[in-house]
mmCIF file of C-alpha atoms in Angstrom:
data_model
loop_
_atom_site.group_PDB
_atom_site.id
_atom_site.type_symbol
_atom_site.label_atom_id
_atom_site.label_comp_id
_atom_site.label_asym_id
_atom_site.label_seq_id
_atom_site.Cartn_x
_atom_site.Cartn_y
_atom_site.Cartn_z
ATOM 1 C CA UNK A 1 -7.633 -22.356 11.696
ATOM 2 C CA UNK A 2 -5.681 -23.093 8.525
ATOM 3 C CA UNK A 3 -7.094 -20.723 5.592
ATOM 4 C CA UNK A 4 -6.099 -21.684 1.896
ATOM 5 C CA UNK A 5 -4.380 -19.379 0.185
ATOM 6 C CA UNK A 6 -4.293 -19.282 -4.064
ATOM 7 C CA UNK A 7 -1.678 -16.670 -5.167
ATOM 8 C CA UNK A 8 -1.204 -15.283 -8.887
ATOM 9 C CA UNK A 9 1.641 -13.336 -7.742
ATOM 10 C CA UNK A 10 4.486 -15.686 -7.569
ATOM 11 C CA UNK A 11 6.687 -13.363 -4.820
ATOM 12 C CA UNK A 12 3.788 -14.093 -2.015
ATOM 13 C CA UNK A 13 4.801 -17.662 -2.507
ATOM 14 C CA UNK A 14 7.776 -17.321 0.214
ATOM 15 C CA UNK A 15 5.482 -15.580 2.214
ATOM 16 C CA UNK A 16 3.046 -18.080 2.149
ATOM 17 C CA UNK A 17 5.513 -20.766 3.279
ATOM 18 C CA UNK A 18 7.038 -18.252 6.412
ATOM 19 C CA UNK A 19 3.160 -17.714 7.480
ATOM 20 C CA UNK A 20 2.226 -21.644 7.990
ATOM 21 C CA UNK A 21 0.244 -23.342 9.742
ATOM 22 C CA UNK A 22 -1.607 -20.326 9.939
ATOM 23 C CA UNK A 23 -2.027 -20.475 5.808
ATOM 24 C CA UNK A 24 -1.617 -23.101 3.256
ATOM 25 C CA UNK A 25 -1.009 -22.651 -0.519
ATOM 26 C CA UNK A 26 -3.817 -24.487 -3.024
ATOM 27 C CA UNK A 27 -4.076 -24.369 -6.499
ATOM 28 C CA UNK A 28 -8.200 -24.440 -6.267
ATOM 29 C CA UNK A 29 -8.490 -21.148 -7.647
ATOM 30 C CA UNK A 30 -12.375 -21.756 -7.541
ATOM 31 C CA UNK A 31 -12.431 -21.865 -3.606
ATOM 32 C CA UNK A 32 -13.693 -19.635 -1.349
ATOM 33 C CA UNK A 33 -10.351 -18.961 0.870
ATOM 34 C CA UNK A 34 -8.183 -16.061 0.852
ATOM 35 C CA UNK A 35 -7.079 -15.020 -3.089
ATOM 36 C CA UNK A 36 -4.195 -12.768 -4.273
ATOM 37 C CA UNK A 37 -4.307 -10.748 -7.261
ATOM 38 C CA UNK A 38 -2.108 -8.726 -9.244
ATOM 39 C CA UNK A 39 -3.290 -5.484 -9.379
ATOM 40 C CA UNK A 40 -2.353 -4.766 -13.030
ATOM 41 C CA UNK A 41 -5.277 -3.774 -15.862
ATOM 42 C CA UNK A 42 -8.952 -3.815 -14.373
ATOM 43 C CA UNK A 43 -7.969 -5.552 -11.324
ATOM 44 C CA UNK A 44 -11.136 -4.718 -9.568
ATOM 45 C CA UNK A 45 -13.394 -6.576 -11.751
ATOM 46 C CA UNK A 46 -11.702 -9.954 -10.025
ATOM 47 C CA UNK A 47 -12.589 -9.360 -6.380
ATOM 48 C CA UNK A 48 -16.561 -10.569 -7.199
ATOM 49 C CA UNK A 49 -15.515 -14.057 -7.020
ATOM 50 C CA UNK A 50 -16.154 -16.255 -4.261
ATOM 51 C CA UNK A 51 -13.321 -15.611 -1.912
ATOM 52 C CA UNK A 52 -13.170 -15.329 2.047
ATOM 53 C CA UNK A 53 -10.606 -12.194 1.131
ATOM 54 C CA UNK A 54 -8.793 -10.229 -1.017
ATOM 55 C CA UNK A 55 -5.152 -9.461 -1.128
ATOM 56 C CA UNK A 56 -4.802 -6.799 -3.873
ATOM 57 C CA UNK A 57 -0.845 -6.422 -5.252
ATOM 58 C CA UNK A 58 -0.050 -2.912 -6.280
ATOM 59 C CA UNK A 59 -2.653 -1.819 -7.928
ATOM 60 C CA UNK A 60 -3.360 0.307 -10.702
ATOM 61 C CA UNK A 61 -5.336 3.490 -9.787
ATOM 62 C CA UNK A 62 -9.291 2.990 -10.215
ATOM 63 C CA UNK A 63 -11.500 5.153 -11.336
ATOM 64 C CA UNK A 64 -14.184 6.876 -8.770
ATOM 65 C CA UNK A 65 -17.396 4.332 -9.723
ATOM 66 C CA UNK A 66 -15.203 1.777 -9.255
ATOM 67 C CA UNK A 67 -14.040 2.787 -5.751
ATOM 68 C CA UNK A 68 -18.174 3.269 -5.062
ATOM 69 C CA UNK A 69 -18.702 0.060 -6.155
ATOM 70 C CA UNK A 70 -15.341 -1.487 -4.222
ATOM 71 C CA UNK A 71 -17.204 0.544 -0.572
ATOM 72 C CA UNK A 72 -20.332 -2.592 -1.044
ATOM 73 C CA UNK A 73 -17.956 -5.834 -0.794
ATOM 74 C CA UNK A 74 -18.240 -7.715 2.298
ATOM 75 C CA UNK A 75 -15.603 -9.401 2.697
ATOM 76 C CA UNK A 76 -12.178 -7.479 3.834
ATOM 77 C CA UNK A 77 -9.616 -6.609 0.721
ATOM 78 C CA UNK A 78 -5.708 -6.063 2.109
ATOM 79 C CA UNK A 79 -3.914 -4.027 -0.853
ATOM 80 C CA UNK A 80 0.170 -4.319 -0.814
ATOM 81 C CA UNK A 81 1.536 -0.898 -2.241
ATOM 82 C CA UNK A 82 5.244 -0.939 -1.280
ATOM 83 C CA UNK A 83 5.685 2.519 -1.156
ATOM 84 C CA UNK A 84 3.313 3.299 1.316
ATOM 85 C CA UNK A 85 3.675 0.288 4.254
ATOM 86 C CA UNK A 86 1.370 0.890 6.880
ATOM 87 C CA UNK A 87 3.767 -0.337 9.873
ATOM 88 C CA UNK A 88 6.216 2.585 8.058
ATOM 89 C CA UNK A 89 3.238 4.854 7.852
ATOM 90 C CA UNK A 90 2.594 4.321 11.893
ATOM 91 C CA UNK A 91 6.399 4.796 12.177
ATOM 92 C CA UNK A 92 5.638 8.369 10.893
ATOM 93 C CA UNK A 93 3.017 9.884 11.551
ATOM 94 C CA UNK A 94 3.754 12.851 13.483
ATOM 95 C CA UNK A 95 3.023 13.361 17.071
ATOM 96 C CA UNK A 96 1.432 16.876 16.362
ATOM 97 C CA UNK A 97 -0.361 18.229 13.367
ATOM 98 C CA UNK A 98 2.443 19.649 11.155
ATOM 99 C CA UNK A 99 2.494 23.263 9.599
ATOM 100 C CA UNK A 100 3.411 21.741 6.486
ATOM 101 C CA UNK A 101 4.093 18.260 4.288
ATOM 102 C CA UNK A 102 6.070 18.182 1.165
ATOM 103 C CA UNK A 103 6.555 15.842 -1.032
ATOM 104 C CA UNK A 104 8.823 14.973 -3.829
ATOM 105 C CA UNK A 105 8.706 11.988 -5.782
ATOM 106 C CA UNK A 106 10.311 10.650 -9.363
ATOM 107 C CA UNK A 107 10.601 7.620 -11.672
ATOM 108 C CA UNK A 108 9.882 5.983 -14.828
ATOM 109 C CA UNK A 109 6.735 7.789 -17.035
ATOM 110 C CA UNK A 110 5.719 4.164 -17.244
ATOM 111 C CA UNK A 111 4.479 4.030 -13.428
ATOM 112 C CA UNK A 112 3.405 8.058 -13.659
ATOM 113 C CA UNK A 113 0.359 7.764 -12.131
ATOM 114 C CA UNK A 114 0.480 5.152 -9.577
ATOM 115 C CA UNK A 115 3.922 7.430 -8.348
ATOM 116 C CA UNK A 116 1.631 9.954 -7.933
ATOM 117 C CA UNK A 117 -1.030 8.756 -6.122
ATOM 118 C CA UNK A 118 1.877 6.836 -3.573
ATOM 119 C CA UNK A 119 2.615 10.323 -3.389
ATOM 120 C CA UNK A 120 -0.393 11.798 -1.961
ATOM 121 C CA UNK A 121 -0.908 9.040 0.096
ATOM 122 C CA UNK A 122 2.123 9.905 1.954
ATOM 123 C CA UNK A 123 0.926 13.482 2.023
ATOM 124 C CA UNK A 124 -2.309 12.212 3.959
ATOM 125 C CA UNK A 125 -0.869 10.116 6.092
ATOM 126 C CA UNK A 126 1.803 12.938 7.042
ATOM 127 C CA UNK A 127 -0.834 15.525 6.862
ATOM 128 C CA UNK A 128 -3.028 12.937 9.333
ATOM 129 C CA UNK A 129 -6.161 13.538 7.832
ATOM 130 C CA UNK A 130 -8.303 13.647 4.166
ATOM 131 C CA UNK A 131 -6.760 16.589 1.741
ATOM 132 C CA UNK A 132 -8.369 18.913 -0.585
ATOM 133 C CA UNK A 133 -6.578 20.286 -3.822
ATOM 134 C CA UNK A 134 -6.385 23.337 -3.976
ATOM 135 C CA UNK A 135 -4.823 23.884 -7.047
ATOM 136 C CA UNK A 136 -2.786 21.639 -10.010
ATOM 137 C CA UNK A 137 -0.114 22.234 -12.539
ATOM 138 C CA UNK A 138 0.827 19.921 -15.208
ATOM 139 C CA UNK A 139 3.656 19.564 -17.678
ATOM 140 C CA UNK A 140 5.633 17.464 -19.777
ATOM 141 C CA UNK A 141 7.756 15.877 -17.205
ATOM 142 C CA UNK A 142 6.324 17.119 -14.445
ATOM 143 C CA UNK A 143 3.547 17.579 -11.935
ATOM 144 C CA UNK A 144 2.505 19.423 -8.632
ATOM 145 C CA UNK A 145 -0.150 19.613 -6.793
ATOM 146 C CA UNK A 146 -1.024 22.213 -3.815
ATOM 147 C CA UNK A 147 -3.076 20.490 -1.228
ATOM 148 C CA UNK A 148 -4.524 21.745 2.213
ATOM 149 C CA UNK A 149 -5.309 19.629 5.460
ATOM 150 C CA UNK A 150 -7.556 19.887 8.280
ATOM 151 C CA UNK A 151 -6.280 22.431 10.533
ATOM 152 C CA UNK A 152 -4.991 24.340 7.864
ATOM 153 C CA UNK A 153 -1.886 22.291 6.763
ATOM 154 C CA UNK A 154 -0.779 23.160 3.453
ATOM 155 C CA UNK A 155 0.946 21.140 1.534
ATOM 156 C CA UNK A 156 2.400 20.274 -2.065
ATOM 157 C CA UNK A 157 3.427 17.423 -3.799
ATOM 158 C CA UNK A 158 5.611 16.877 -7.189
ATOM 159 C CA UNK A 159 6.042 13.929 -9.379
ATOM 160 C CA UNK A 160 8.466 14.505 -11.708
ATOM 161 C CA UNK A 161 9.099 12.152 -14.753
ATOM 162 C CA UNK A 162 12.866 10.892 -16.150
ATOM 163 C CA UNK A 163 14.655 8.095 -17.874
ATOM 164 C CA UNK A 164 16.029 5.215 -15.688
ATOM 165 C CA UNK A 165 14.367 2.223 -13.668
ATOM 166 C CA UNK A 166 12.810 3.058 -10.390
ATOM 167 C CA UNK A 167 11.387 5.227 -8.268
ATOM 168 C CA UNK A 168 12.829 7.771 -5.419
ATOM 169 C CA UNK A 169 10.331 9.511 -2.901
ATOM 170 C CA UNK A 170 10.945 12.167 -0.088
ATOM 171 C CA UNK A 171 7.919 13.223 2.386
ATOM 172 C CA UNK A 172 8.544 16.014 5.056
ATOM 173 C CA UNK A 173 6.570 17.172 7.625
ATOM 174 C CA UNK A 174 7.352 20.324 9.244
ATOM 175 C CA UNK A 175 6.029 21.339 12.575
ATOM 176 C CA UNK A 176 7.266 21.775 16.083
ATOM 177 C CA UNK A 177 8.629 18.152 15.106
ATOM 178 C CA UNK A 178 10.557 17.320 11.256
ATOM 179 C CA UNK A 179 9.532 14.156 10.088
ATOM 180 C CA UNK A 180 10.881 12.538 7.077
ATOM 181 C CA UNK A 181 10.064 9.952 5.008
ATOM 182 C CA UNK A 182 12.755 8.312 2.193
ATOM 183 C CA UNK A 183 11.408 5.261 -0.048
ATOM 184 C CA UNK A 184 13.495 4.033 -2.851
ATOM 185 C CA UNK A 185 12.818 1.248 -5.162
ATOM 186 C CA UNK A 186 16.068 -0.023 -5.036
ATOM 187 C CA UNK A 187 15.954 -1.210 -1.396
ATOM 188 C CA UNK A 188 12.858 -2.802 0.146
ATOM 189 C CA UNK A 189 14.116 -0.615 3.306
ATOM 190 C CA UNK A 190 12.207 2.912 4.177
ATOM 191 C CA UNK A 191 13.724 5.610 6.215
ATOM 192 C CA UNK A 192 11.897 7.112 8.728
ATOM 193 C CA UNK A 193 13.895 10.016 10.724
ATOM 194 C CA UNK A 194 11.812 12.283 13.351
ATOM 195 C CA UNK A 195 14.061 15.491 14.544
ATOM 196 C CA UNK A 196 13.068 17.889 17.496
ATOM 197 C CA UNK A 197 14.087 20.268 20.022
ATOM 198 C CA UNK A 198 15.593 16.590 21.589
ATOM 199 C CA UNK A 199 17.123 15.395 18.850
ATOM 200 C CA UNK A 200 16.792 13.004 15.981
ATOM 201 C CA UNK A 201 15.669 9.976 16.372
ATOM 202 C CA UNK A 202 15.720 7.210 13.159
ATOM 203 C CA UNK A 203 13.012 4.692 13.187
ATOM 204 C CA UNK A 204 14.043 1.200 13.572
ATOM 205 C CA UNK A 205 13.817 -0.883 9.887
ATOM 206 C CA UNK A 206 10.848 -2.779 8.603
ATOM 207 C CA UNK A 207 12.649 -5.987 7.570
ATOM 208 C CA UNK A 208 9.132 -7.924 6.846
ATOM 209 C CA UNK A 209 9.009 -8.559 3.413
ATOM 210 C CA UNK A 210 5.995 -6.130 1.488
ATOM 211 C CA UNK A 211 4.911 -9.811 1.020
ATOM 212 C CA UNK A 212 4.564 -11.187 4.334
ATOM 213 C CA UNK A 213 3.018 -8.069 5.683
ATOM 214 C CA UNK A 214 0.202 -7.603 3.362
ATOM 215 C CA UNK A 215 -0.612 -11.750 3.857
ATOM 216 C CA UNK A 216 -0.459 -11.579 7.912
ATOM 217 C CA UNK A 217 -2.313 -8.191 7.555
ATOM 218 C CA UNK A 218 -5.118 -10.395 5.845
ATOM 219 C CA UNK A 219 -4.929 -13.335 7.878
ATOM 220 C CA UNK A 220 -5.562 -11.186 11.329
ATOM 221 C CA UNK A 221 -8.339 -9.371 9.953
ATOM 222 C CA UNK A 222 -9.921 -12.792 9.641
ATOM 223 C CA UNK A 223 -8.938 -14.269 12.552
ATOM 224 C CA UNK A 224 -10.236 -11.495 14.745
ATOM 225 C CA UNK A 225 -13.160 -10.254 11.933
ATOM 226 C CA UNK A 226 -12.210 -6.882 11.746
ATOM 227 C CA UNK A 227 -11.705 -4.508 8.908
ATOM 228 C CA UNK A 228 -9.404 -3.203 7.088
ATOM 229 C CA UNK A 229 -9.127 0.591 5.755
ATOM 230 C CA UNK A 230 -7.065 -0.429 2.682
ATOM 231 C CA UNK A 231 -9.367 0.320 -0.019
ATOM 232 C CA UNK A 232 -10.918 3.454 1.268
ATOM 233 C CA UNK A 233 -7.323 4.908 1.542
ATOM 234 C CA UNK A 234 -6.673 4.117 -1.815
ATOM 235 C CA UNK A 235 -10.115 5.456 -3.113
ATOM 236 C CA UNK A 236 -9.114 8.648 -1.571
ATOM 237 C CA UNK A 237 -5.655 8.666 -2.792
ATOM 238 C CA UNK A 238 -6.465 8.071 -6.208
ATOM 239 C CA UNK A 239 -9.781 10.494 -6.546
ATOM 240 C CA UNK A 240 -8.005 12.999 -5.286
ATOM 241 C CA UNK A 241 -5.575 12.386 -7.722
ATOM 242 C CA UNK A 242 -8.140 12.056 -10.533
ATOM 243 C CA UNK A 243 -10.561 14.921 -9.314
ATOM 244 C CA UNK A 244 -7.668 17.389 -8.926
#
């Protein structure tokens, strides 16, 4: 089955092209195929047209009766955040539930918040579970947040705020394995580096485009009508965030 795809984001438009015949671009932004939205400004208030899916493209954090409202639709919603992949994310996640996660994260004050929340998300997904703050310090250039996991993993998380373009983050989970996460926004490539009593091991490289991934994501929830968790992790990411 061929599903029409209408993009606003013009970098899915390669991605598009390397996913035929599965997909086909159209300019019918009124159909009911598979839709791609930036995720800038009130992106949420776009996904209640008629679509067959929802590709969301890093988007802004939502508050919570949005994400209540977001839990109703019907129809699966894939959301690209770059920072946290989720073929990186299964590269990662530890083996064994870690003693502790820490994370350190920093970039422009203009993407703050949506640094942040990236942030925790990696915390969870190291953490392998839903977190709980525990408690939150803010200043000028500077945040951190202490967190705890089921099991009773702590951990804490810091987003701190300079000059420059881009974004650097470091995850670390520490347990009977070390497992570390690098992401920089100045190559599309992640690090993933797992060290034990055997060694270290480095991850083989994601070299799918953010693009392409977050499209065939979409496409094989369709084809095989299954869900997709995307929007509940980010509803947890970002009220955590917001409720902390």
């Amino acid at each position: 089955m061929i599903r029409l795809v209408t993009t606003e984001v013009p970098a899915f438009r390669a991605a598009i092209a390397e996913l035929a015949p599965r997909v086909r671009s159209s300019v019918d932004a009124a159909g009911s195929g598979i839709r791609i939205l930036p995720g800038t400004g009130a992106w949420w208030e776009r996904l209640g047209d008629p679509a067959e899916g929802y590709l969301v493209d890093e988007p802004s954090p939502a508050p919570a009766d949005v994400h209540a409202r977001l839990a109703d639709l019907t129809v699966p919603v894939v959301v690209s955040r770059r920072r946290v992949r989720p073929d990186v994310a299964a590269d990662a996640a530890p083996l064994e539930t870690p003693r502790h996660v820490v994370v350190d994260a920093w970039g422009g004050r203009a993407e703050a918040a949506t640094l942040l929340r990236d942030a925790v998300g990696w915390a969870r997904v190291l953490a392998g579970g839903p977190l709980a703050v525990v408690a939150r310090d803010a200043g000028s250039v500077a945040e951190v947040l202490a967190l705890a996991g089921a099991g009773g993993v702590g951990v804490s998380v810091t987003r701190a705020v300079g000059g420059g373009v881009g974004a650097t983050l470091t995850a670390v989970a520490l347990g009977a394995r070390r497992v570390e996460v690098r992401v920089d926004s100045a190559t599309p490539v992640v690090e993933v580096v797992h060290e034990d009593d055997t060694g270290r091991s480095v991850r083989p490289a994601r070299r799918e485009s953010a693009e392409r991934l977050a499209l065939r994501r979409l496409v094989d929830a369709l084809d095989l009508e299954e869900g997709v968790r995307d929007l509940a992790d980010l509803a947890a990411d970002d009220l955590l965030v917001s409720n902390g």
